Coordinates of C-alpha atoms and ligand atoms in Angstrom, one line a residue:
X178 CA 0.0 0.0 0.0
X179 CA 1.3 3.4 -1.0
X180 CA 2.7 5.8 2.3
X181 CA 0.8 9.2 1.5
X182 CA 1.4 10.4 5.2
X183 CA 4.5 12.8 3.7
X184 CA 2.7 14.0 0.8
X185 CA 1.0 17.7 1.1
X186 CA -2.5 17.9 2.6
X187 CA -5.1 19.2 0.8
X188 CA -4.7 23.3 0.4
X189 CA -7.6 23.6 3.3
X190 CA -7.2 27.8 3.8
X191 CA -8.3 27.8 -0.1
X192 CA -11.8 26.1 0.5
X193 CA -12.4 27.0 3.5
X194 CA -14.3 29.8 2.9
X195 CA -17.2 27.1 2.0
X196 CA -17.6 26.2 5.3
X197 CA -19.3 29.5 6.0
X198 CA -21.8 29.1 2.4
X199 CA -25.2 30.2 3.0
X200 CA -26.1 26.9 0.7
X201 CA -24.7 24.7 3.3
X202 CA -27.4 21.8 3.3
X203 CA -28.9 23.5 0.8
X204 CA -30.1 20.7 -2.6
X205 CA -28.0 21.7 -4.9
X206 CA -30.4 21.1 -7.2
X207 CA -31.8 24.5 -6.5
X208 CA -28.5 25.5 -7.5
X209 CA -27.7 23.8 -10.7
X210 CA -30.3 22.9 -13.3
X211 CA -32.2 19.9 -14.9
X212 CA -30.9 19.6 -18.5
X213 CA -34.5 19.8 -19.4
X214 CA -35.5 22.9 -17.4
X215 CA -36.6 26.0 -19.7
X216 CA -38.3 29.1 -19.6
X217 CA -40.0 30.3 -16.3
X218 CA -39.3 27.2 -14.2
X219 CA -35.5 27.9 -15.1
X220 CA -35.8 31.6 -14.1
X221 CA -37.8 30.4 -10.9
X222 CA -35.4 28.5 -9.7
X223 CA -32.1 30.5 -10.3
X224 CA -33.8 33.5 -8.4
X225 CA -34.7 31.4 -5.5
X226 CA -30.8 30.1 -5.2
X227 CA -29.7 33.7 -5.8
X228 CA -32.0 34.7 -2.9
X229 CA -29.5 32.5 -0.7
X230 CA -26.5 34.0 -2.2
X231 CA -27.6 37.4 -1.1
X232 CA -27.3 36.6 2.5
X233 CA -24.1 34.3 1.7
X234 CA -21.3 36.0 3.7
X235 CA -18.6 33.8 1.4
X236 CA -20.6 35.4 -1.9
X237 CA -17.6 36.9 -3.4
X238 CA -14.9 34.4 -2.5
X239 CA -17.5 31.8 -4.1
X240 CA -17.6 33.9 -7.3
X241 CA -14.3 35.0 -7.7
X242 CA -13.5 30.5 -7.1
X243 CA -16.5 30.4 -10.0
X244 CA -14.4 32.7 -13.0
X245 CA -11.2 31.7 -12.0
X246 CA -12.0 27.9 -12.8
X247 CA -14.4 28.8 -15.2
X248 CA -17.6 26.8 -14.1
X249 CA -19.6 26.0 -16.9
X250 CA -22.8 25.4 -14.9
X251 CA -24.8 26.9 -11.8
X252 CA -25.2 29.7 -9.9
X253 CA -21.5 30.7 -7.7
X254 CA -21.6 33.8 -6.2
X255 CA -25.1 34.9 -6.8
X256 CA -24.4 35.2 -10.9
X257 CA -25.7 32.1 -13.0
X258 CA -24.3 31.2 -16.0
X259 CA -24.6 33.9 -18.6
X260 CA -23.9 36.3 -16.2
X261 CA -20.7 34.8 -15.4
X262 CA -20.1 34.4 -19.4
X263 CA -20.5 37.8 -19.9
X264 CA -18.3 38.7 -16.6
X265 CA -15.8 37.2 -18.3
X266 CA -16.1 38.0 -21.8
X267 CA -15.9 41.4 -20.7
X268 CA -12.8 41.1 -18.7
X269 CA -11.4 39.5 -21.4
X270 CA -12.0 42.2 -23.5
X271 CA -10.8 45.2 -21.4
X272 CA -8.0 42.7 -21.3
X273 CA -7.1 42.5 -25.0
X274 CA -7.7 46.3 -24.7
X275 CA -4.9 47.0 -21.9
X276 CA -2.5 44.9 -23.9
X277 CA -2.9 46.6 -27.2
X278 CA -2.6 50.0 -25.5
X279 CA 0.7 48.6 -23.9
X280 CA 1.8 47.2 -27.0
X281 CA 1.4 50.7 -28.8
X282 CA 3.0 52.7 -25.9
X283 CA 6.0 50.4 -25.8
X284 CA 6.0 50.4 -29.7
X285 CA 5.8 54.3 -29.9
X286 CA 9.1 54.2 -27.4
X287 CA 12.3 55.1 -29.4
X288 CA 11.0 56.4 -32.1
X289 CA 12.0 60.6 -32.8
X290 CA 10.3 63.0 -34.2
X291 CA 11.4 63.6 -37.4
Ligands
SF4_74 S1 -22.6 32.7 -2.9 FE1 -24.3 31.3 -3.2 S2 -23.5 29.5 -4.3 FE2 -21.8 30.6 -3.4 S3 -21.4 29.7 -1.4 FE3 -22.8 31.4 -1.1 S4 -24.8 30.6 -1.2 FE4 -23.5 29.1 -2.0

């Protein structure tokens, strides 16, 4: 049988911060949706699981866990799915943004006036 007694624990300080979720014996179900679940029911139940992220006192270190490994599915953080899309798309372009501006300034550098 393989020792893992010297291998690293688990990184415990980066999910604690669950301990503390509002959605703590919550179903998850109310969280994450049917694959068949459209139109109102759908809206229904992602504003009743973003009713207990507003009183979630972990709401942004669940979101900010949410973009940063990019979940596909559910609401994290009191955004669902779309709204995280966008979140990111939009980061993504102020992003691209910053860099070209970057690019240009360091570009422009060295060059005289002629
Ligand atoms: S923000 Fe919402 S999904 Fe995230 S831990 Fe809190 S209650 Fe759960």
């Amino acid at each position: 049988m393989t020792d893992v007694s010297r291998l690293p624990g688990a990184i415990r300080h980066q999910w604690d911060w669950q301990l503390d979720a509002a959605c703590r014996g919550v179903d998850s179900s109310l969280f994450f949706h049917p694959s068949d679940e459209r139109g109102d029911a759908r809206q229904e139940r992602e504003e009743q699981s973003k009713r207990v992220c507003r009183s979630c006192p972990v709401r942004t270190a669940c979101l900010l866990h949410s973009l940063r490994a990019r979940e596909k599915f559910g609401v994290w953080g009191g955004l669902g799915e779309q709204e995280r899309r966008a979140l990111l798309a939009s980061r993504q372009r102020r992003g691209r943004r910053w860099r070209s501006a970057a690019r240009n300034r360091t570009a422009g550098r060295g060059r005289t006036a002629a």
